[in-house]
XYZ file of C-alpha atoms in Angstrom:
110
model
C -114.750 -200.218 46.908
C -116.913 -200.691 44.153
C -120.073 -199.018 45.540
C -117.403 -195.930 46.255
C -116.493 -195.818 42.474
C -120.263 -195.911 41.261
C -121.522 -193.627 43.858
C -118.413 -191.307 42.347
C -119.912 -191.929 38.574
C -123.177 -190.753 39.993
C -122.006 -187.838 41.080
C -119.983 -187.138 38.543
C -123.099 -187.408 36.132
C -125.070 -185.758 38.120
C -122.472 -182.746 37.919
C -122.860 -182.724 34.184
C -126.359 -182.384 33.653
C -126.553 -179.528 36.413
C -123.621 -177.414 35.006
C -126.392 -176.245 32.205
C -128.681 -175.517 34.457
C -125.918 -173.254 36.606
C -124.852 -171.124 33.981
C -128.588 -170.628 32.552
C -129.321 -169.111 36.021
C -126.010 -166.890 36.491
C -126.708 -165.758 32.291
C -130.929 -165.190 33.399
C -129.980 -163.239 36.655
C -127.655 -161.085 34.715
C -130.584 -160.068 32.498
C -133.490 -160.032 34.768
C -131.500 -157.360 36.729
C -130.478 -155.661 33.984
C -134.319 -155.321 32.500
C -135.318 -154.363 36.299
C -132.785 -151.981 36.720
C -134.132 -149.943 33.606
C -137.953 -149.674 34.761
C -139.220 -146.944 36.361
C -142.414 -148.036 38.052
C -140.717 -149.642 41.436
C -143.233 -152.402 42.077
C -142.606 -153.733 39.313
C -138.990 -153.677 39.407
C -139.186 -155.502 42.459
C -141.617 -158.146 41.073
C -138.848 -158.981 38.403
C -136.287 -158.962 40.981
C -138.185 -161.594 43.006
C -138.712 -163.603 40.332
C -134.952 -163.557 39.053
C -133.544 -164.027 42.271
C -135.848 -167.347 42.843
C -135.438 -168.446 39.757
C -131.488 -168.034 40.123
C -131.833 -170.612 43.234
C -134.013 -172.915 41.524
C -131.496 -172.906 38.908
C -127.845 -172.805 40.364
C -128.369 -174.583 44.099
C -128.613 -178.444 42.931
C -125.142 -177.427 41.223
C -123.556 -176.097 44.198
C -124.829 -179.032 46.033
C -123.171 -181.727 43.671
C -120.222 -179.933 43.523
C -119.625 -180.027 46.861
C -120.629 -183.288 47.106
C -118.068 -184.434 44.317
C -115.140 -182.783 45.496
C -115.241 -183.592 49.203
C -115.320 -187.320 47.968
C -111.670 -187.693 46.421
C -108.879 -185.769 47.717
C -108.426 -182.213 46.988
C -106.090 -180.458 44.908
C -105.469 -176.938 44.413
C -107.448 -176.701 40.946
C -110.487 -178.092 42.585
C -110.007 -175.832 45.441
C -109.490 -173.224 43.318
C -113.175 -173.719 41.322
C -114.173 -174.258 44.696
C -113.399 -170.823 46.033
C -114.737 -168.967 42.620
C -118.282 -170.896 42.516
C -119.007 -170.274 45.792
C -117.973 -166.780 45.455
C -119.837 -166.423 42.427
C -123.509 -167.749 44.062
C -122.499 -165.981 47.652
C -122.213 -162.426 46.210
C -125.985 -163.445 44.524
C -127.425 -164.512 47.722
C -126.079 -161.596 49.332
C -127.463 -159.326 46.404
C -130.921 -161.139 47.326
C -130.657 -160.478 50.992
C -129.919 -156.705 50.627
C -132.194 -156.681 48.141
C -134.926 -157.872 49.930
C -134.056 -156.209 53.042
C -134.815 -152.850 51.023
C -137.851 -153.805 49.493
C -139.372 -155.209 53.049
C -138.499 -151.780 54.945
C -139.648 -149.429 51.079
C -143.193 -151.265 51.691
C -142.826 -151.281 56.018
């Protein structure tokens, strides 16, 4: 029971420290995009798309990942399913973004 409670702690700490990290990436996506959306020259739009959209995963996965981790270890209530349901929504409709993204980009240069 014990190890359950620190391994909890952990997590919980872990959560903490990587909340900072997740909102730095949603707030530098949201201007990376914004600054690639206003140039003209298209390579290097995409070059500063590229670069926001990795850095947004460097950034906001370990988050998502201790998250999950956290809630699926004590029981769930609606509030946590709730947060749940609007993080993963949140870095879904980004990854998406990526994919299409990069889908164009791939077939502009094919």
């Amino acid at each position: 029971m014990k190890n359950s409670q620190d391994n909890k702690g952990i997590l919980f700490l872990l959560l903490k420290n990587s909340i900072v990290q997740f909102i730095a990436g949603i707030l530098s996506i949201l201007i990376v995009l914004k600054v690639s959306n206003s140039i003209e020259y298209k390579l290097i739009e995409i070059i500063f798309k590229c670069l926001g959209y990795g850095f947004f995963c460097y950034l906001t996965t370990p988050f998502i990942i201790y998250w999950l981790a956290y809630v699926s270890q004590e029981v769930a209530t609606d509030k946590k399913l709730a947060i749940t349901v609007g993080v993963m929504a949140i870095y879904s409709y980004i990854i998406w973004d990526a994919y299409f993204f990069f889908r164009e980009a791939i077939a502009l240069y094919l």
